[in-house]
Protein backbone atom coordinates (compact mmCIF):
# COMPACT_ATOMS: atom_id res chain seq x y z
CA MET A 1 93.21 141.44 17.51
CA GLY A 2 91.40 143.09 20.43
CA GLU A 3 87.71 142.95 21.13
CA GLU A 4 85.59 145.33 19.12
CA ARG A 5 84.38 148.30 21.17
CA PRO A 6 80.63 148.16 21.70
CA GLY A 7 78.49 150.75 19.99
CA PRO A 8 76.85 153.62 21.89
CA ARG A 9 73.62 151.72 22.57
CA GLU A 10 75.37 148.72 24.10
CA ARG A 11 77.74 150.99 26.03
CA MET A 12 74.73 152.74 27.57
CA VAL A 13 73.16 149.43 28.61
CA ILE A 14 76.44 148.27 30.18
CA SER A 15 76.95 151.65 31.86
CA ALA A 16 73.44 151.52 33.28
CA ALA A 17 74.17 148.08 34.76
CA GLN A 18 77.45 149.37 36.24
CA LEU A 19 75.78 152.41 37.77
CA ILE A 20 72.84 150.41 39.11
CA ARG A 21 75.23 148.03 40.88
CA ARG A 22 76.80 151.03 42.64
CA HIS A 23 73.90 153.42 43.19
CA GLY A 24 70.66 151.51 42.61
CA VAL A 25 67.93 152.16 40.08
CA THR A 26 66.49 155.35 41.55
CA ALA A 27 69.84 157.12 41.85
CA THR A 28 70.93 156.18 38.33
CA GLY A 29 69.94 158.96 35.96
CA MET A 30 69.73 158.87 32.20
CA ARG A 31 72.22 161.74 31.75
CA GLU A 32 74.65 160.03 34.11
CA VAL A 33 74.42 156.87 31.99
CA ALA A 34 75.16 158.79 28.80
CA VAL A 35 78.21 160.47 30.38
CA HIS A 36 79.49 157.18 31.81
CA ALA A 37 79.07 155.51 28.40
CA GLY A 38 80.69 158.40 26.52
CA ALA A 39 77.56 158.61 24.36
CA PRO A 40 75.76 161.72 23.10
CA ARG A 41 72.85 162.70 25.35
CA GLY A 42 70.55 162.92 22.36
CA SER A 43 71.11 159.26 21.65
CA LEU A 44 69.18 158.25 24.80
CA GLN A 45 65.84 159.17 23.24
CA HIS A 46 66.84 157.54 19.97
CA TYR A 47 67.94 154.20 21.44
CA PHE A 48 65.54 154.07 24.40
CA PRO A 49 62.21 155.56 23.36
CA GLY A 50 60.69 153.85 26.41
CA GLY A 51 62.87 156.04 28.62
CA LYS A 52 64.53 154.99 31.83
CA GLU A 53 62.27 151.97 32.30
CA GLN A 54 63.42 150.48 28.99
CA LEU A 55 67.07 151.23 29.75
CA VAL A 56 66.86 149.69 33.24
CA ASN A 57 65.14 146.58 31.93
CA GLU A 58 67.77 146.13 29.23
CA ALA A 59 70.57 146.67 31.77
CA ILE A 60 69.06 144.00 34.05
CA ASP A 61 68.73 141.64 31.09
CA TRP A 62 72.36 142.30 30.11
CA ALA A 63 73.51 141.56 33.67
CA GLY A 64 71.65 138.23 33.72
CA ARG A 65 73.18 137.21 30.39
CA TYR A 66 76.63 138.31 31.58
CA ALA A 67 76.32 136.17 34.75
CA GLY A 68 75.06 133.22 32.71
CA ARG A 69 78.01 133.45 30.28
CA ARG A 70 80.45 133.62 33.19
CA ILE A 71 79.38 130.15 34.32
CA GLY A 72 80.84 128.59 31.17
CA ARG A 73 84.06 130.55 31.58
CA PHE A 74 84.36 129.51 35.22
CA VAL A 75 83.86 125.85 34.35
CA ALA A 76 86.43 126.06 31.54
CA SER A 77 88.98 127.55 33.94
CA LEU A 78 88.71 124.75 36.51
CA ASP A 79 91.48 122.15 36.57
CA GLU A 80 89.12 119.63 38.17
CA PRO A 81 85.50 120.70 37.70
CA SER A 82 83.32 120.14 40.75
CA PRO A 83 80.31 121.95 42.18
CA SER A 84 82.39 123.32 45.08
CA ALA A 85 85.13 124.55 42.73
CA LEU A 86 82.53 126.26 40.55
CA PHE A 87 80.99 128.01 43.55
CA ALA A 88 84.46 129.04 44.74
CA ALA A 89 85.15 130.57 41.31
CA MET A 90 81.85 132.44 41.42
CA ALA A 91 82.69 133.88 44.84
CA ALA A 92 86.30 134.65 43.87
CA GLN A 93 85.04 137.04 41.21
CA TRP A 94 83.67 139.13 44.08
CA THR A 95 86.50 138.69 46.58
CA ASP A 96 88.96 139.73 43.86
CA GLU A 97 86.88 142.79 42.97
CA TYR A 98 86.47 143.84 46.59
CA ALA A 99 90.19 143.41 47.28
CA ALA A 100 91.07 145.55 44.26
CA GLU A 101 88.30 148.16 44.25
CA GLY A 102 86.57 148.19 47.62
CA PHE A 103 82.99 147.30 48.47
CA ALA A 104 81.06 149.99 46.59
CA ALA A 105 79.34 147.70 44.07
CA GLY A 106 77.05 144.71 44.21
CA CYS A 107 74.98 142.73 41.75
CA PRO A 108 72.86 144.99 39.50
CA VAL A 109 70.07 142.40 39.33
CA ALA A 110 69.90 142.22 43.13
CA ALA A 111 69.96 146.03 43.38
CA ALA A 112 67.09 146.34 40.91
CA THR A 113 65.15 143.60 42.67
CA ALA A 114 65.49 145.29 46.06
CA GLU A 115 64.09 148.53 44.67
CA CYS A 116 61.50 147.25 42.22
CA ALA A 117 60.07 143.99 43.60
CA ALA A 118 57.36 145.63 45.70
CA ALA A 119 56.25 147.85 42.83
CA GLY A 120 55.93 144.94 40.44
CA GLY A 121 55.94 145.87 36.80
CA SER A 122 58.48 145.36 34.09
CA ALA A 123 61.64 145.84 36.21
CA ARG A 124 60.59 143.08 38.60
CA ALA A 125 59.82 140.81 35.67
CA ALA A 126 63.18 141.69 34.06
CA ALA A 127 64.98 140.81 37.31
CA ALA A 128 63.17 137.47 37.60
CA ALA A 129 64.08 136.67 33.98
CA ALA A 130 67.72 137.70 34.59
CA PHE A 131 68.01 135.34 37.55
CA THR A 132 66.60 132.55 35.37
CA THR A 133 69.10 133.41 32.63
CA TRP A 134 71.85 132.97 35.23
CA ARG A 135 70.38 129.94 37.01
CA THR A 136 69.78 127.85 33.85
CA PRO A 137 73.43 127.51 32.71
CA LEU A 138 74.47 127.02 36.32
CA ALA A 139 72.07 124.08 36.68
CA GLU A 140 73.33 122.69 33.36
CA ALA A 141 76.94 122.96 34.56
CA LEU A 142 76.08 121.11 37.77
CA ALA A 143 74.33 118.37 35.80
CA GLY A 144 77.45 118.11 33.63
CA MET A 145 79.47 117.51 36.79
CA GLY A 146 77.28 114.59 37.81
CA VAL A 147 74.59 116.26 39.93
CA PRO A 148 71.27 114.57 39.13
CA ALA A 149 69.04 116.79 37.03
CA THR A 150 66.36 116.57 39.71
CA ARG A 151 68.70 118.43 42.11
CA ALA A 152 70.73 120.61 39.77
CA ALA A 153 68.14 123.38 39.47
CA SER A 154 67.57 123.47 43.24
CA LEU A 155 71.29 123.63 43.94
CA ALA A 156 71.72 126.38 41.34
CA THR A 157 69.08 128.40 43.20
CA LEU A 158 70.86 127.71 46.49
CA MET A 159 74.24 128.77 45.06
CA ILE A 160 72.90 132.05 43.68
CA SER A 161 70.95 132.80 46.85
CA THR A 162 73.97 132.11 49.03
CA LEU A 163 76.26 134.17 46.83
CA GLU A 164 73.89 137.15 46.75
CA GLY A 165 73.47 137.04 50.54
CA ALA A 166 77.23 136.80 51.05
CA ILE A 167 77.74 139.79 48.75
CA LEU A 168 75.33 141.86 50.85
CA LEU A 169 77.02 140.82 54.10
CA ALA A 170 80.48 141.48 52.66
CA ARG A 171 79.44 144.98 51.62
CA ALA A 172 77.85 145.68 55.00
CA ASP A 173 80.88 144.38 56.89
CA GLN A 174 83.41 145.79 54.40
CA ASP A 175 85.05 142.37 54.61
CA VAL A 176 85.21 139.36 52.27
CA ARG A 177 84.77 136.85 55.10
CA PRO A 178 81.07 136.23 54.38
CA LEU A 179 82.08 135.13 50.88
CA THR A 180 84.92 132.90 52.03
CA THR A 181 82.70 131.43 54.74
CA ALA A 182 79.98 130.66 52.19
CA VAL A 183 82.50 128.86 49.99
CA ARG A 184 83.88 126.82 52.89
CA GLU A 185 80.49 125.83 54.31
CA LEU A 186 78.50 125.26 51.12
CA GLY A 187 81.22 123.44 49.17
CA PRO A 188 80.91 120.03 50.89
CA LEU A 189 77.11 120.05 50.51
CA LEU A 190 77.42 120.80 46.80
CA ASP A 191 79.99 118.06 46.19
CA ALA A 192 77.91 115.55 48.15
CA ALA A 193 75.15 116.00 45.56
CA VAL A 194 77.29 114.47 42.80
CA ALA A 195 75.93 111.02 41.97
CA PRO A 196 78.46 108.22 42.53
CA ALA A 197 79.99 106.84 39.37
CA PRO A 198 78.37 103.54 38.29
């Protein structure tokens, strides 16, 4: 049996995240989200009485949860789990997308952060929470691979920061080399953090 199609509310949240990753928060309009989601325009007011701010915050939250869930799937797909292999899998998601679809889209959380951080408010707080939602399972995965807990959170931050920077460079250069370079250069440092077996 196939996956159940999300309802109109969830489709609008996912569509908002997809549009934000391509166009940013400011250029993503409520009507555009409804059209992209295949949802009735009138449903926007019903599902998001807080307007665009509520929709953007929920889209950012969804993106953080999506990234966090991907960590478990990446780890499960690894033949020999290691921090470097996990980071390579995280980057491959992007290199594969860029090879197939071009460089039009980035991370919706990063896009929202770039636009909303200076203004503060709920979107900035939603972005900070989304990064935490992503960073927490990543740190747990690293600890499960033998990285001491005292370093796992720091390395998770480093991995996300490096990945986000490589995504920006790849989009600017229209080339995946920043991503492949990040994997090659960061991998040995990550694996070196694994505590030796007793």
